[in-house]
Amino acid sequence: AASARQEYLRGTLLERRGAYGEALDAYEKALVLDPSSSFLAGEAADLALELEDWPRAEKWARRRLELAPVDGKSQLILARVYWSRGLENEASAAFEAALKLDPASIDAIMALTELLAPKDPKRVRVLLERFLKENPEHAARVLHELGKLDAQEARYPAAVDNLRRAIALDDGESDPVRLTLGLVFEIMSDTPSAIAEYRRVLSVMP
C-alpha cells in the first residue's frame, strides 16, 4: 500500500507538471500494487479521458465500477467515457444509474440534461423538476436549465420566469443566467430588456 501511495503521489506531481502520459503510467503502476483501490481506478479513468485514450479510460472506469458498484461516481465516470466515445444510449443509461445511486448528484443531472435535452425535452423536464423538488439547495442551477428548456420549446414567458428566479437565488453567480435571459429577450424582440441584461454582465467584468 505504501508503494502504491508513492506511485500515486508521483503521478499527481507529473500531472501538475503537464506530463499526463507519464502520470497515467504512474497511476497504473499504483493500481498494480493496489488493485483493490477504486479511488486509483477512478483517477486513472479520469486522466485517460483527458488524454482521449478511450480504451484505457473504459478499462479503468469499468474496474472502478467493479470495485465500487454502489458508488454513484463509478457510474458517472463510465457515463463520461461512453459520452466521449459518442455512445449516447449507453451514456444516458449510466448517467441515470449514477443519479439513482446518488439522487443529489448535480453533476449527473446536469450531464443528463445536456445529453437528452435536444432529443427528449419532456423527459428532461420531468427529471429536472423531480431533482429540484428533492434537492432545493441546487435550485439556481436547475432553474437555469429549466429556463433554457422553456426557451427551446418556445415557452418564452416561462423561460423568463425561471431565469429570473435563478438570478434571485444566486445573484453572485448569475452572469451565465443573465446571458441566457438576454438571448430570450432578443428572441422575444424585447431589445431594451436584452441590452439591460448584457449591461449588467458587463458591469461586473474586470
Coordinates of C-alpha atoms in Angstrom, one line a residue:
A1 CA 0.0 0.0 0.0
A2 CA 2.9 2.4 0.8
S3 CA 4.5 1.7 -2.6
A4 CA 1.1 2.3 -4.3
R5 CA 0.8 5.6 -2.4
Q6 CA 4.2 6.7 -3.6
E7 CA 3.4 5.9 -7.2
Y8 CA 0.1 7.8 -6.9
L9 CA 1.9 10.8 -5.4
R10 CA 4.4 10.7 -8.2
G11 CA 1.6 10.6 -10.7
T12 CA -0.1 13.7 -9.2
L13 CA 3.2 15.6 -9.4
L14 CA 3.6 14.6 -13.0
E15 CA 0.0 15.6 -13.8
R16 CA 0.5 19.0 -12.2
R17 CA 3.6 19.5 -14.4
G18 CA 1.5 18.6 -17.5
A19 CA 3.2 15.3 -18.1
Y20 CA -0.2 13.5 -18.4
G21 CA 1.0 10.4 -20.2
E22 CA 3.7 9.7 -17.5
A23 CA 1.2 10.5 -14.8
L24 CA -1.2 7.9 -16.2
D25 CA 1.6 5.3 -16.3
A26 CA 2.3 6.1 -12.6
Y27 CA -1.4 5.7 -11.7
E28 CA -1.5 2.3 -13.5
K29 CA 1.7 1.2 -11.6
A30 CA -0.1 2.2 -8.4
L31 CA -3.0 0.0 -9.4
V32 CA -0.7 -3.0 -10.0
L33 CA 0.5 -2.5 -6.4
D34 CA -3.0 -1.9 -5.0
P35 CA -5.5 -3.4 -7.4
S36 CA -8.4 -3.1 -5.0
S37 CA -8.4 0.7 -4.9
S38 CA -11.5 2.2 -6.5
F39 CA -10.1 5.6 -6.0
L40 CA -7.0 4.9 -8.0
A41 CA -9.1 3.3 -10.8
G42 CA -11.2 6.5 -10.9
E43 CA -8.1 8.7 -11.1
A44 CA -6.7 6.6 -13.9
A45 CA -10.0 6.7 -15.8
D46 CA -10.4 10.5 -15.5
L47 CA -6.8 11.1 -16.7
A48 CA -7.2 8.7 -19.6
L49 CA -10.4 10.6 -20.5
E50 CA -8.4 13.8 -20.5
L51 CA -5.9 12.2 -22.8
E52 CA -8.6 10.8 -25.0
D53 CA -7.3 7.4 -24.5
W54 CA -10.7 5.7 -24.7
P55 CA -9.6 2.0 -24.2
R56 CA -7.7 2.8 -21.0
A57 CA -10.4 5.1 -19.9
E58 CA -13.0 2.4 -20.3
K59 CA -10.8 -0.2 -18.7
W60 CA -10.3 1.8 -15.5
A61 CA -13.9 3.1 -15.4
R62 CA -15.2 -0.5 -15.6
R63 CA -12.6 -1.5 -13.0
R64 CA -13.9 1.2 -10.6
L65 CA -17.4 0.1 -11.2
E66 CA -16.5 -3.5 -10.3
L67 CA -14.7 -2.3 -7.1
A68 CA -17.4 0.3 -6.0
P69 CA -20.7 -0.7 -7.7
V70 CA -22.9 1.2 -5.3
D71 CA -21.0 4.5 -5.6
G72 CA -22.7 6.8 -8.0
K73 CA -19.4 8.3 -9.1
S74 CA -18.4 4.9 -10.6
Q75 CA -21.4 5.1 -13.0
L76 CA -20.7 8.8 -13.6
I77 CA -17.1 8.1 -14.7
L78 CA -18.3 5.3 -17.0
A79 CA -21.0 7.5 -18.4
R80 CA -18.4 10.2 -19.3
V81 CA -16.4 7.6 -21.1
Y82 CA -19.4 6.4 -23.1
W83 CA -20.3 10.0 -24.0
S84 CA -16.8 10.9 -25.1
R85 CA -16.9 7.9 -27.4
G86 CA -20.3 9.0 -28.9
L87 CA -22.2 6.2 -27.3
E88 CA -25.2 8.3 -26.2
N89 CA -27.6 5.5 -25.3
E90 CA -25.0 3.8 -23.0
A91 CA -24.0 7.2 -21.6
S92 CA -27.7 8.1 -20.8
A93 CA -28.2 4.7 -19.0
A94 CA -25.1 5.2 -17.0
F95 CA -25.9 8.8 -16.0
E96 CA -29.4 7.7 -14.9
A97 CA -27.8 4.8 -12.9
A98 CA -25.5 7.4 -11.2
L99 CA -28.5 9.5 -10.4
K100 CA -30.3 6.6 -8.9
L101 CA -27.4 5.7 -6.7
D102 CA -26.8 9.4 -5.7
P103 CA -30.1 11.3 -6.2
A104 CA -28.3 14.5 -5.1
S105 CA -25.6 14.4 -7.8
I106 CA -25.7 17.8 -9.5
D107 CA -23.0 16.5 -11.9
A108 CA -25.2 13.6 -13.0
I109 CA -28.4 15.6 -13.6
M110 CA -26.5 18.4 -15.5
A111 CA -24.8 15.9 -17.7
L112 CA -28.0 14.0 -18.3
T113 CA -29.8 17.3 -19.2
E114 CA -27.2 18.3 -21.7
L115 CA -27.2 14.8 -23.3
L116 CA -31.0 14.4 -23.5
A117 CA -32.4 17.9 -23.9
P118 CA -32.0 18.2 -27.7
K119 CA -34.0 15.0 -28.4
D120 CA -36.2 14.4 -25.4
P121 CA -37.0 17.7 -23.6
K122 CA -40.2 16.3 -21.9
R123 CA -38.2 13.6 -20.2
V124 CA -35.6 16.1 -19.2
R125 CA -38.2 18.4 -17.7
V126 CA -39.6 15.6 -15.5
L127 CA -36.1 14.7 -14.3
L128 CA -35.2 18.3 -13.6
E129 CA -38.4 19.1 -11.7
R130 CA -38.0 15.9 -9.6
F131 CA -34.4 16.8 -8.9
L132 CA -35.4 20.4 -7.9
K133 CA -38.1 19.1 -5.5
E134 CA -35.6 16.7 -3.8
N135 CA -32.6 19.0 -3.9
P136 CA -33.7 22.6 -3.3
E137 CA -30.1 23.6 -2.5
H138 CA -29.3 23.4 -6.2
A139 CA -32.4 25.4 -7.3
A140 CA -30.5 28.2 -9.0
R141 CA -28.7 25.8 -11.4
V142 CA -31.8 23.7 -12.1
L143 CA -34.0 26.7 -12.7
H144 CA -31.4 27.9 -15.3
E145 CA -31.7 24.6 -17.1
L146 CA -35.5 24.7 -16.9
G147 CA -35.3 28.2 -18.3
K148 CA -33.2 27.0 -21.2
L149 CA -35.6 24.1 -21.8
D150 CA -38.5 26.6 -21.8
A151 CA -36.8 28.7 -24.4
Q152 CA -36.0 25.6 -26.5
E153 CA -39.7 24.8 -26.5
A154 CA -40.7 28.4 -27.3
R155 CA -42.3 28.9 -23.9
Y156 CA -40.7 32.3 -23.5
P157 CA -42.7 33.8 -20.6
A158 CA -42.0 30.6 -18.6
A159 CA -38.3 30.9 -19.5
V160 CA -38.1 34.5 -18.3
D161 CA -39.8 33.5 -15.0
N162 CA -37.5 30.6 -14.3
L163 CA -34.4 32.5 -15.3
R164 CA -35.3 35.5 -13.1
R165 CA -35.9 33.1 -10.2
A166 CA -32.5 31.6 -10.7
I167 CA -30.9 35.0 -10.6
A168 CA -32.8 36.0 -7.5
L169 CA -31.5 32.8 -5.7
D170 CA -27.8 33.3 -6.7
D171 CA -27.1 36.7 -8.0
G172 CA -23.4 36.4 -7.3
E173 CA -23.1 33.6 -9.9
S174 CA -25.8 34.9 -12.3
D175 CA -23.8 36.0 -15.3
P176 CA -24.5 32.8 -17.4
V177 CA -28.1 33.1 -16.5
R178 CA -28.3 36.7 -17.4
L179 CA -26.8 35.9 -20.8
T180 CA -29.4 33.3 -21.4
L181 CA -32.1 35.7 -20.3
G182 CA -30.7 38.3 -22.7
L183 CA -30.9 35.8 -25.6
V184 CA -34.5 35.0 -24.7
F185 CA -35.4 38.7 -24.7
E186 CA -33.8 39.0 -28.1
I187 CA -35.9 36.2 -29.4
M188 CA -39.0 37.9 -27.9
S189 CA -37.9 41.1 -29.8
D190 CA -37.5 42.9 -26.4
T191 CA -34.3 44.6 -27.2
P192 CA -34.2 47.1 -24.3
S193 CA -34.6 44.2 -21.8
A194 CA -31.9 42.2 -23.6
I195 CA -29.5 45.1 -23.5
A196 CA -30.2 45.7 -19.8
E197 CA -29.2 42.1 -19.0
Y198 CA -26.0 42.3 -21.1
R199 CA -25.0 45.6 -19.4
R200 CA -25.4 44.0 -16.0
V201 CA -23.0 41.3 -17.1
L202 CA -20.5 43.8 -18.5
S203 CA -20.8 46.0 -15.4
V204 CA -19.2 43.3 -13.2
M205 CA -16.5 42.3 -15.6
P206 CA -13.0 43.3 -14.5

